[in-house]
Amino acid sequence: MGNATSRSAALPVLAQLGFQCAEADDPYAAMLELCRRPLAYRSLVLSLAGLYRDELQIIAAVKRRFPHVEIWLTQTDGRAAALAEANRAGADGLLSDEGLHPFATSAALAQTLPPESTRPAAVPESPPARQSPPAEPAPSEAVLTAEELRALLQDSPPTRTGPVPQEG
């Protein structure tokens, strides 16, 4: 995801690594494509040059909704604050001309945790209390996709312009 210039720099590197790519000009188009075909994508490459600071929320949203998708950042020169915020939001690493570079926290966590099958199962000390209802989505998180919202707006009932007929 990014402008044509930043994508043209990343595409050869991704092709060399064996990735097939779909391109998007902005984070909204990228998220829409990811929502349409969530299992078709394993990675999302975001150009920090093509994102406003408040659009970095796409990282946390993708990680929450699609935990199997890795998020890689490119065009990070001179964008230290955005890079740090993207790292906190859950980005997996950087994409440079040399390839993919995972963040140290992601790599260290992967090396320190044993595989799922060898970890002992957690045993609760007491039976769990009544489960709370699922949390409401955050106000900044979209509840409907653009297509769902468009369909709802088109299916709205017609409004009456004349007097309401009286029964009886």
Tab-separated table of N, CA and C in Angstrom:
chain	number	residue	atom	x	y	z
A	1	MET	N	0.846	-1.152	0.000
A	1	MET	CA	0.000	0.000	0.000
A	1	MET	C	0.894	1.218	0.000
A	2	GLY	N	0.669	2.080	-0.947
A	2	GLY	CA	1.426	3.317	-1.045
A	2	GLY	C	1.282	3.898	-2.435
A	3	ASN	N	1.926	5.034	-2.644
A	3	ASN	CA	1.839	5.644	-3.966
A	3	ASN	C	2.646	4.829	-4.973
A	4	ALA	N	2.475	5.134	-6.243
A	4	ALA	CA	3.093	4.336	-7.308
A	4	ALA	C	4.614	4.299	-7.192
A	5	THR	N	5.232	5.390	-6.779
A	5	THR	CA	6.690	5.436	-6.651
A	5	THR	C	7.183	4.495	-5.561
A	6	SER	N	6.549	4.534	-4.406
A	6	SER	CA	6.996	3.665	-3.311
A	6	SER	C	6.701	2.202	-3.605
A	7	ARG	N	5.608	1.933	-4.304
A	7	ARG	CA	5.301	0.547	-4.667
A	7	ARG	C	6.297	0.012	-5.677
A	8	SER	N	6.729	0.859	-6.618
A	8	SER	CA	7.664	0.389	-7.644
A	8	SER	C	9.003	0.001	-7.039
A	9	ALA	N	9.376	0.588	-5.919
A	9	ALA	CA	10.626	0.215	-5.253
A	9	ALA	C	10.482	-1.107	-4.504
A	10	ALA	N	9.308	-1.376	-3.961
A	10	ALA	CA	9.112	-2.581	-3.151
A	10	ALA	C	8.776	-3.816	-3.980
A	11	LEU	N	8.130	-3.644	-5.115
A	11	LEU	CA	7.676	-4.791	-5.911
A	11	LEU	C	8.798	-5.726	-6.355
A	12	PRO	N	9.944	-5.226	-6.852
A	12	PRO	CA	11.011	-6.161	-7.245
A	12	PRO	C	11.551	-6.972	-6.069
A	13	VAL	N	11.653	-6.358	-4.911
A	13	VAL	CA	12.145	-7.065	-3.724
A	13	VAL	C	11.162	-8.163	-3.343
A	14	LEU	N	9.878	-7.850	-3.348
A	14	LEU	CA	8.862	-8.845	-3.001
A	14	LEU	C	8.816	-9.974	-4.026
A	15	ALA	N	8.966	-9.637	-5.302
A	15	ALA	CA	8.985	-10.675	-6.344
A	15	ALA	C	10.189	-11.587	-6.168
A	16	GLN	N	11.338	-11.018	-5.801
A	16	GLN	CA	12.545	-11.814	-5.573
A	16	GLN	C	12.358	-12.756	-4.381
A	17	LEU	N	11.559	-12.343	-3.406
A	17	LEU	CA	11.285	-13.178	-2.234
A	17	LEU	C	10.184	-14.205	-2.501
A	18	GLY	N	9.584	-14.157	-3.687
A	18	GLY	CA	8.573	-15.142	-4.056
A	18	GLY	C	7.142	-14.738	-3.774
A	19	PHE	N	6.905	-13.472	-3.478
A	19	PHE	CA	5.551	-13.004	-3.196
A	19	PHE	C	4.845	-12.604	-4.480
A	20	GLN	N	3.547	-12.891	-4.553
A	20	GLN	CA	2.683	-12.321	-5.581
A	20	GLN	C	2.003	-11.131	-4.930
A	21	CYS	N	1.867	-10.038	-5.652
A	21	CYS	CA	1.417	-8.803	-5.022
A	21	CYS	C	0.144	-8.246	-5.640
A	22	ALA	N	-0.672	-7.658	-4.785
A	22	ALA	CA	-1.803	-6.827	-5.190
A	22	ALA	C	-1.485	-5.437	-4.662
A	23	GLU	N	-1.828	-4.414	-5.418
A	23	GLU	CA	-1.452	-3.052	-5.045
A	23	GLU	C	-2.673	-2.218	-4.678
A	24	ALA	N	-2.457	-1.271	-3.757
A	24	ALA	CA	-3.507	-0.326	-3.366
A	24	ALA	C	-2.858	1.034	-3.147
A	25	ASP	N	-3.585	2.084	-3.513
A	25	ASP	CA	-3.052	3.438	-3.382
A	25	ASP	C	-3.179	4.006	-1.971
A	26	ASP	N	-4.169	3.545	-1.214
A	26	ASP	CA	-4.386	4.112	0.117
A	26	ASP	C	-4.788	3.006	1.092
A	27	PRO	N	-4.731	3.283	2.396
A	27	PRO	CA	-5.031	2.243	3.390
A	27	PRO	C	-6.479	1.775	3.350
A	28	TYR	N	-7.380	2.624	2.897
A	28	TYR	CA	-8.790	2.243	2.847
A	28	TYR	C	-9.026	1.196	1.762
A	29	ALA	N	-8.412	1.394	0.610
A	29	ALA	CA	-8.529	0.412	-0.471
A	29	ALA	C	-7.849	-0.896	-0.076
A	30	ALA	N	-6.722	-0.797	0.628
A	30	ALA	CA	-6.014	-2.004	1.075
A	30	ALA	C	-6.866	-2.790	2.070
A	31	MET	N	-7.481	-2.105	3.013
A	31	MET	CA	-8.316	-2.778	4.005
A	31	MET	C	-9.552	-3.379	3.345
A	32	LEU	N	-10.127	-2.693	2.378
A	32	LEU	CA	-11.290	-3.216	1.672
A	32	LEU	C	-10.934	-4.507	0.942
A	33	GLU	N	-9.795	-4.531	0.265
A	33	GLU	CA	-9.364	-5.733	-0.443
A	33	GLU	C	-9.075	-6.863	0.546
A	34	LEU	N	-8.461	-6.545	1.655
A	34	LEU	CA	-8.164	-7.553	2.673
A	34	LEU	C	-9.454	-8.123	3.266
A	35	CYS	N	-10.458	-7.287	3.465
A	35	CYS	CA	-11.745	-7.761	3.989
A	35	CYS	C	-12.482	-8.626	2.971
A	36	ARG	N	-12.328	-8.307	1.702
A	36	ARG	CA	-12.991	-9.103	0.661
A	36	ARG	C	-12.423	-10.505	0.575
A	37	ARG	N	-11.103	-10.628	0.686
A	37	ARG	CA	-10.438	-11.923	0.520
A	37	ARG	C	-9.389	-12.113	1.621
A	38	PRO	N	-9.815	-12.306	2.864
A	38	PRO	CA	-8.871	-12.336	3.980
A	38	PRO	C	-7.870	-13.486	3.936
A	39	LEU	N	-8.248	-14.619	3.404
A	39	LEU	CA	-7.329	-15.758	3.398
A	39	LEU	C	-6.408	-15.763	2.190
A	40	ALA	N	-6.581	-14.820	1.289
A	40	ALA	CA	-5.729	-14.750	0.103
A	40	ALA	C	-4.414	-14.036	0.392
A	41	TYR	N	-4.316	-13.359	1.518
A	41	TYR	CA	-3.135	-12.546	1.814
A	41	TYR	C	-2.446	-13.023	3.084
A	42	ARG	N	-1.109	-13.050	3.027
A	42	ARG	CA	-0.299	-13.403	4.195
A	42	ARG	C	0.424	-12.194	4.755
A	43	SER	N	0.625	-11.181	3.921
A	43	SER	CA	1.384	-10.005	4.334
A	43	SER	C	0.753	-8.745	3.778
A	44	LEU	N	0.994	-7.655	4.500
A	44	LEU	CA	0.577	-6.333	4.067
A	44	LEU	C	1.798	-5.437	4.183
A	45	VAL	N	2.183	-4.807	3.083
A	45	VAL	CA	3.331	-3.904	3.082
A	45	VAL	C	2.787	-2.485	3.031
A	46	LEU	N	3.135	-1.695	4.039
A	46	LEU	CA	2.665	-0.318	4.134
A	46	LEU	C	3.828	0.637	3.934
A	47	SER	N	3.655	1.600	3.050
A	47	SER	CA	4.644	2.653	2.865
A	47	SER	C	4.318	3.771	3.843
A	48	LEU	N	5.237	4.076	4.735
A	48	LEU	CA	4.983	5.159	5.690
A	48	LEU	C	4.899	6.502	4.980
A	49	ALA	N	5.465	6.594	3.768
A	49	ALA	CA	5.364	7.830	2.995
A	49	ALA	C	3.933	8.057	2.515
A	50	GLY	N	3.139	7.021	2.444
A	50	GLY	CA	1.776	7.136	1.951
A	50	GLY	C	0.719	7.129	3.030
A	51	LEU	N	1.118	7.223	4.296
A	51	LEU	CA	0.157	7.174	5.403
A	51	LEU	C	0.212	8.447	6.232
A	52	TYR	N	-0.951	8.947	6.599
A	52	TYR	CA	-1.008	9.991	7.610
A	52	TYR	C	-0.903	9.309	8.968
A	53	ARG	N	-0.512	10.066	9.962
A	53	ARG	CA	-0.289	9.483	11.289
A	53	ARG	C	-1.533	8.774	11.832
A	54	ASP	N	-2.711	9.367	11.651
A	54	ASP	CA	-3.920	8.722	12.175
A	54	ASP	C	-4.308	7.485	11.374
A	55	GLU	N	-3.770	7.314	10.166
A	55	GLU	CA	-4.052	6.123	9.375
A	55	GLU	C	-3.213	4.922	9.811
A	56	LEU	N	-2.271	5.136	10.714
A	56	LEU	CA	-1.483	4.022	11.245
A	56	LEU	C	-2.354	3.055	12.046
A	57	GLN	N	-3.567	3.456	12.364
A	57	GLN	CA	-4.493	2.574	13.080
A	57	GLN	C	-4.844	1.341	12.266
A	58	ILE	N	-4.585	1.383	10.968
A	58	ILE	CA	-4.847	0.212	10.131
A	58	ILE	C	-4.033	-0.981	10.621
A	59	ILE	N	-2.861	-0.727	11.189
A	59	ILE	CA	-2.000	-1.821	11.650
A	59	ILE	C	-2.685	-2.593	12.769
A	60	ALA	N	-3.144	-1.888	13.784
A	60	ALA	CA	-3.820	-2.554	14.905
A	60	ALA	C	-5.112	-3.221	14.444
A	61	ALA	N	-5.842	-2.578	13.531
A	61	ALA	CA	-7.094	-3.164	13.041
A	61	ALA	C	-6.834	-4.455	12.271
A	62	VAL	N	-5.812	-4.459	11.429
A	62	VAL	CA	-5.483	-5.670	10.669
A	62	VAL	C	-5.030	-6.770	11.618
A	63	LYS	N	-4.184	-6.447	12.589
A	63	LYS	CA	-3.696	-7.453	13.537
A	63	LYS	C	-4.839	-8.040	14.364
A	64	ARG	N	-5.816	-7.204	14.708
A	64	ARG	CA	-6.946	-7.670	15.516
A	64	ARG	C	-7.882	-8.558	14.687
A	65	ARG	N	-8.181	-8.156	13.474
A	65	ARG	CA	-9.142	-8.890	12.647
A	65	ARG	C	-8.522	-10.030	11.851
A	66	PHE	N	-7.257	-9.889	11.474
A	66	PHE	CA	-6.585	-10.883	10.636
A	66	PHE	C	-5.225	-11.213	11.245
A	67	PRO	N	-5.183	-11.976	12.332
A	67	PRO	CA	-3.913	-12.220	13.026
A	67	PRO	C	-2.892	-12.981	12.187
A	68	HIS	N	-3.312	-13.640	11.116
A	68	HIS	CA	-2.379	-14.382	10.268
A	68	HIS	C	-1.609	-13.468	9.306
A	69	VAL	N	-2.016	-12.216	9.178
A	69	VAL	CA	-1.385	-11.293	8.231
A	69	VAL	C	-0.215	-10.578	8.906
A	70	GLU	N	0.957	-10.678	8.278
A	70	GLU	CA	2.136	-9.952	8.755
A	70	GLU	C	2.127	-8.562	8.139
A	71	ILE	N	2.600	-7.571	8.889
A	71	ILE	CA	2.626	-6.199	8.390
A	71	ILE	C	4.071	-5.726	8.339
A	72	TRP	N	4.502	-5.341	7.138
A	72	TRP	CA	5.865	-4.886	6.892
A	72	TRP	C	5.823	-3.431	6.458
A	73	LEU	N	6.794	-2.663	6.915
A	73	LEU	CA	6.847	-1.228	6.636
A	73	LEU	C	7.971	-0.920	5.660
A	74	THR	N	7.721	0.037	4.784
A	74	THR	CA	8.736	0.496	3.852
A	74	THR	C	8.691	2.024	3.796
A	75	GLN	N	9.676	2.640	3.154
A	75	GLN	CA	9.769	4.101	3.046
A	75	GLN	C	9.758	4.740	4.438
A	76	THR	N	10.655	4.280	5.307
A	76	THR	CA	10.668	4.734	6.699
A	76	THR	C	11.673	5.849	6.970
A	77	ASP	N	12.506	6.207	5.999
A	77	ASP	CA	13.532	7.236	6.222
A	77	ASP	C	12.898	8.561	6.637
A	78	GLY	N	13.388	9.128	7.742
A	78	GLY	CA	12.902	10.408	8.232
A	78	GLY	C	11.545	10.341	8.904
A	79	ARG	N	11.087	9.161	9.204
A	79	ARG	CA	9.766	8.999	9.817
A	79	ARG	C	9.879	8.187	11.108
A	80	ALA	N	10.764	8.606	11.983
A	80	ALA	CA	11.049	7.852	13.208
A	80	ALA	C	9.823	7.754	14.111
A	81	ALA	N	9.076	8.838	14.258
A	81	ALA	CA	7.900	8.808	15.135
A	81	ALA	C	6.838	7.858	14.581
A	82	ALA	N	6.607	7.918	13.280
A	82	ALA	CA	5.624	7.018	12.665
A	82	ALA	C	6.095	5.574	12.750
A	83	LEU	N	7.392	5.353	12.589
A	83	LEU	CA	7.949	4.004	12.690
A	83	LEU	C	7.757	3.447	14.100
A	84	ALA	N	8.029	4.259	15.117
A	84	ALA	CA	7.849	3.812	16.501
A	84	ALA	C	6.377	3.516	16.792
A	85	GLU	N	5.491	4.367	16.304
A	85	GLU	CA	4.060	4.147	16.535
A	85	GLU	C	3.575	2.891	15.812
A	86	ALA	N	4.071	2.668	14.601
A	86	ALA	CA	3.702	1.463	13.848
A	86	ALA	C	4.199	0.213	14.560
A	87	ASN	N	5.382	0.284	15.139
A	87	ASN	CA	5.935	-0.846	15.896
A	87	ASN	C	5.047	-1.139	17.101
A	88	ARG	N	4.636	-0.100	17.822
A	88	ARG	CA	3.751	-0.293	18.981
A	88	ARG	C	2.391	-0.850	18.560
A	89	ALA	N	1.932	-0.482	17.370
A	89	ALA	CA	0.626	-0.950	16.892
A	89	ALA	C	0.654	-2.408	16.462
A	90	GLY	N	1.864	-2.964	16.263
A	90	GLY	CA	1.947	-4.384	15.942
A	90	GLY	C	2.611	-4.735	14.633
A	91	ALA	N	3.264	-3.778	13.974
A	91	ALA	CA	3.963	-4.082	12.718
A	91	ALA	C	5.046	-5.122	12.984
A	92	ASP	N	5.279	-5.988	12.009
A	92	ASP	CA	6.218	-7.096	12.183
A	92	ASP	C	7.656	-6.753	11.830
A	93	GLY	N	7.878	-5.776	10.958
A	93	GLY	CA	9.249	-5.458	10.587
A	93	GLY	C	9.316	-4.512	9.414
A	94	LEU	N	10.523	-4.435	8.831
A	94	LEU	CA	10.799	-3.523	7.733
A	94	LEU	C	11.072	-4.286	6.452
A	95	LEU	N	10.727	-3.683	5.339
A	95	LEU	CA	11.077	-4.190	4.017
A	95	LEU	C	12.039	-3.185	3.408
A	96	SER	N	13.248	-3.648	3.085
A	96	SER	CA	14.239	-2.787	2.445
A	96	SER	C	14.686	-3.438	1.146
A	97	ASP	N	15.656	-2.833	0.490
A	97	ASP	CA	16.190	-3.401	-0.752
A	97	ASP	C	16.835	-4.759	-0.519
A	98	GLU	N	17.271	-5.017	0.711
A	98	GLU	CA	17.912	-6.293	1.037
A	98	GLU	C	16.915	-7.376	1.427
A	99	GLY	N	15.660	-7.024	1.657
A	99	GLY	CA	14.661	-8.020	2.028
A	99	GLY	C	13.885	-7.627	3.272
A	100	LEU	N	13.334	-8.639	3.943
A	100	LEU	CA	12.524	-8.430	5.143
A	100	LEU	C	13.401	-8.445	6.386
A	101	HIS	N	13.152	-7.500	7.285
A	101	HIS	CA	13.907	-7.403	8.532
A	101	HIS	C	12.918	-7.334	9.693
A	102	PRO	N	12.702	-8.457	10.400
A	102	PRO	CA	11.745	-8.434	11.515
A	102	PRO	C	12.246	-7.543	12.649
A	103	PHE	N	11.309	-6.927	13.347
A	103	PHE	CA	11.671	-6.143	14.522
A	103	PHE	C	12.230	-7.078	15.578
A	104	ALA	N	13.145	-6.588	16.382
A	104	ALA	CA	13.795	-7.410	17.404
A	104	ALA	C	12.783	-7.975	18.391
A	105	THR	N	11.771	-7.220	18.733
A	105	THR	CA	10.785	-7.718	19.696
A	105	THR	C	10.030	-8.906	19.133
A	106	SER	N	9.688	-8.877	17.854
A	106	SER	CA	8.973	-10.001	17.243
A	106	SER	C	9.863	-11.226	17.177
A	107	ALA	N	11.120	-11.035	16.752
A	107	ALA	CA	12.041	-12.163	16.624
A	107	ALA	C	12.388	-12.733	17.992
A	108	ALA	N	12.620	-11.861	18.978
A	108	ALA	CA	12.974	-12.337	20.316
A	108	ALA	C	11.816	-13.104	20.936
A	109	LEU	N	10.610	-12.623	20.737
A	109	LEU	CA	9.442	-13.306	21.283
A	109	LEU	C	9.277	-14.674	20.641
A	110	ALA	N	9.486	-14.766	19.343
A	110	ALA	CA	9.344	-16.047	18.648
A	110	ALA	C	10.401	-17.042	19.111
A	111	GLN	N	11.603	-16.557	19.444
A	111	GLN	CA	12.668	-17.455	19.871
A	111	GLN	C	12.509	-17.885	21.322
A	112	THR	N	11.901	-17.060	22.163
A	112	THR	CA	11.800	-17.399	23.579
A	112	THR	C	10.590	-18.263	23.895
A	113	LEU	N	9.549	-18.197	23.078
A	113	LEU	CA	8.364	-19.003	23.344
A	113	LEU	C	8.514	-20.379	22.714
A	114	PRO	N	8.283	-21.451	23.482
A	114	PRO	CA	8.332	-22.782	22.888
A	114	PRO	C	7.111	-23.001	22.004
A	115	PRO	N	7.165	-23.971	21.107
A	115	PRO	CA	5.995	-24.252	20.270
A	115	PRO	C	4.781	-24.617	21.115
A	116	GLU	N	3.600	-24.398	20.553
A	116	GLU	CA	2.342	-24.659	21.272
A	116	GLU	C	2.274	-26.072	21.838
A	117	SER	N	2.742	-27.067	21.070
A	117	SER	CA	2.591	-28.458	21.495
A	117	SER	C	3.453	-28.800	22.708
A	118	THR	N	4.558	-28.078	22.943
A	118	THR	CA	5.425	-28.403	24.073
A	118	THR	C	5.117	-27.578	25.313
A	119	ARG	N	4.309	-26.532	25.170
A	119	ARG	CA	3.965	-25.714	26.328
A	119	ARG	C	2.979	-26.447	27.218
A	120	PRO	N	3.159	-26.389	28.539
A	120	PRO	CA	2.174	-27.006	29.420
A	120	PRO	C	0.864	-26.228	29.357
A	121	ALA	N	-0.219	-26.948	29.460
A	121	ALA	CA	-1.535	-26.306	29.418
A	121	ALA	C	-1.749	-25.511	30.696
A	122	ALA	N	-2.318	-24.351	30.563
A	122	ALA	CA	-2.612	-23.517	31.722
A	122	ALA	C	-3.828	-24.091	32.437
A	123	VAL	N	-3.705	-24.254	33.744
A	123	VAL	CA	-4.800	-24.795	34.537
A	123	VAL	C	-5.352	-23.665	35.386
A	124	PRO	N	-6.634	-23.343	35.240
A	124	PRO	CA	-7.194	-22.272	36.056
A	124	PRO	C	-7.269	-22.702	37.520
A	125	GLU	N	-7.001	-21.760	38.416
A	125	GLU	CA	-7.021	-22.063	39.842
A	125	GLU	C	-8.443	-22.242	40.358
A	126	SER	N	-9.375	-21.528	39.799
A	126	SER	CA	-10.768	-21.661	40.204
A	126	SER	C	-11.629	-21.633	38.948
A	127	PRO	N	-12.839	-22.169	39.050
A	127	PRO	CA	-13.691	-22.152	37.863
A	127	PRO	C	-13.955	-20.712	37.427
A	128	PRO	N	-14.008	-20.488	36.140
A	128	PRO	CA	-14.212	-19.113	35.674
A	128	PRO	C	-15.588	-18.601	36.061
A	129	ALA	N	-15.636	-17.332	36.381
A	129	ALA	CA	-16.907	-16.701	36.718
A	129	ALA	C	-17.703	-16.496	35.436
A	130	ARG	N	-18.874	-16.001	35.602
A	130	ARG	CA	-19.745	-15.732	34.472
A	130	ARG	C	-19.008	-14.916	33.411
A	131	GLN	N	-19.107	-15.343	32.168
A	131	GLN	CA	-18.403	-14.628	31.109
A	131	GLN	C	-19.121	-13.334	30.797
A	132	SER	N	-18.325	-12.293	30.573
A	132	SER	CA	-18.908	-11.001	30.236
A	132	SER	C	-19.283	-10.985	28.759
A	133	PRO	N	-20.237	-10.165	28.386
A	133	PRO	CA	-20.622	-10.085	26.974
A	133	PRO	C	-19.459	-9.549	26.150
A	134	PRO	N	-19.437	-9.838	24.853
A	134	PRO	CA	-18.337	-9.363	24.028
A	134	PRO	C	-18.255	-7.844	24.045
A	135	ALA	N	-17.043	-7.353	23.989
A	135	ALA	CA	-16.815	-5.913	24.048
A	135	ALA	C	-17.355	-5.235	22.794
A	136	GLU	N	-17.828	-4.029	22.974
A	136	GLU	CA	-18.295	-3.233	21.840
A	136	GLU	C	-17.080	-2.799	21.028
A	137	PRO	N	-17.230	-2.645	19.710
A	137	PRO	CA	-16.099	-2.174	18.917
A	137	PRO	C	-15.718	-0.760	19.328
A	138	ALA	N	-14.448	-0.453	19.201
A	138	ALA	CA	-13.961	0.880	19.534
A	138	ALA	C	-14.630	1.901	18.621
A	139	PRO	N	-14.825	3.137	19.104
A	139	PRO	CA	-15.494	4.142	18.274
A	139	PRO	C	-14.764	4.402	16.959
A	140	SER	N	-13.466	4.241	16.923
A	140	SER	CA	-12.712	4.503	15.698
A	140	SER	C	-12.710	3.308	14.754
A	141	GLU	N	-13.242	2.171	15.192
A	141	GLU	CA	-13.231	0.961	14.376
A	141	GLU	C	-14.521	0.861	13.571
A	142	ALA	N	-14.391	0.573	12.303
A	142	ALA	CA	-15.563	0.472	11.435
A	142	ALA	C	-16.367	-0.768	11.791
A	143	VAL	N	-17.659	-0.613	11.909
A	143	VAL	CA	-18.541	-1.729	12.211
A	143	VAL	C	-19.014	-2.373	10.916
A	144	LEU	N	-19.237	-1.564	9.895
A	144	LEU	CA	-19.682	-2.049	8.594
A	144	LEU	C	-18.615	-1.761	7.548
A	145	THR	N	-18.542	-2.626	6.562
A	145	THR	CA	-17.655	-2.341	5.438
A	145	THR	C	-18.324	-1.291	4.564
A	146	ALA	N	-17.558	-0.721	3.652
A	146	ALA	CA	-18.101	0.300	2.761
A	146	ALA	C	-19.255	-0.254	1.933
A	147	GLU	N	-19.125	-1.494	1.483
A	147	GLU	CA	-20.188	-2.103	0.679
A	147	GLU	C	-21.452	-2.329	1.497
A	148	GLU	N	-21.304	-2.780	2.747
A	148	GLU	CA	-22.473	-3.009	3.597
A	148	GLU	C	-23.205	-1.700	3.875
A	149	LEU	N	-22.453	-0.640	4.145
A	149	LEU	CA	-23.060	0.657	4.408
A	149	LEU	C	-23.787	1.165	3.168
A	150	ARG	N	-23.168	1.030	2.012
A	150	ARG	CA	-23.789	1.456	0.763
A	150	ARG	C	-25.095	0.690	0.528
A	151	ALA	N	-25.082	-0.621	0.780
A	151	ALA	CA	-26.284	-1.435	0.587
A	151	ALA	C	-27.389	-1.005	1.551
A	152	LEU	N	-27.036	-0.712	2.792
A	152	LEU	CA	-28.041	-0.270	3.762
A	152	LEU	C	-28.648	1.066	3.365
A	153	LEU	N	-27.822	1.976	2.883
A	153	LEU	CA	-28.329	3.285	2.492
A	153	LEU	C	-29.232	3.195	1.267
A	154	GLN	N	-28.942	2.282	0.373
A	154	GLN	CA	-29.770	2.127	-0.818
A	154	GLN	C	-31.083	1.427	-0.498
A	155	ASP	N	-31.129	0.614	0.535
A	155	ASP	CA	-32.332	-0.127	0.900
A	155	ASP	C	-33.204	0.608	1.902
A	156	SER	N	-32.946	1.889	2.166
A	156	SER	CA	-33.730	2.602	3.171
A	156	SER	C	-35.159	2.784	2.673
A	157	PRO	N	-36.153	2.728	3.583
A	157	PRO	CA	-37.554	2.850	3.180
A	157	PRO	C	-37.839	4.256	2.661
A	158	PRO	N	-38.771	4.375	1.710
A	158	PRO	CA	-39.098	5.706	1.177
A	158	PRO	C	-39.780	6.552	2.246
A	159	THR	N	-39.564	7.842	2.182
A	159	THR	CA	-40.196	8.751	3.141
A	159	THR	C	-41.503	9.262	2.550
A	160	ARG	N	-42.483	9.468	3.408
A	160	ARG	CA	-43.793	9.957	2.966
A	160	ARG	C	-43.747	11.477	2.879
A	161	THR	N	-44.359	11.978	1.827
A	161	THR	CA	-44.410	13.429	1.677
A	161	THR	C	-45.815	13.979	1.899
A	162	GLY	N	-46.816	13.127	1.797
A	162	GLY	CA	-48.204	13.573	1.960
A	162	GLY	C	-48.750	13.191	3.318
A	163	PRO	N	-50.052	13.426	3.534
A	163	PRO	CA	-50.669	13.062	4.816
A	163	PRO	C	-50.767	11.549	4.965
A	164	VAL	N	-50.713	11.092	6.197
A	164	VAL	CA	-50.818	9.674	6.505
A	164	VAL	C	-52.293	9.290	6.445
A	165	PRO	N	-52.657	8.220	5.680
A	165	PRO	CA	-54.076	7.835	5.590
A	165	PRO	C	-54.613	7.381	6.949
A	166	GLN	N	-55.847	7.768	7.249
A	166	GLN	CA	-56.511	7.405	8.502
A	166	GLN	C	-57.303	6.127	8.297
A	167	GLU	N	-57.264	5.245	9.293
A	167	GLU	CA	-58.053	4.013	9.220
A	167	GLU	C	-59.442	4.280	9.786
A	168	GLY	N	-60.454	3.669	9.178
A	168	GLY	CA	-61.693	3.614	9.748
A	168	GLY	C	-62.814	4.387	9.717
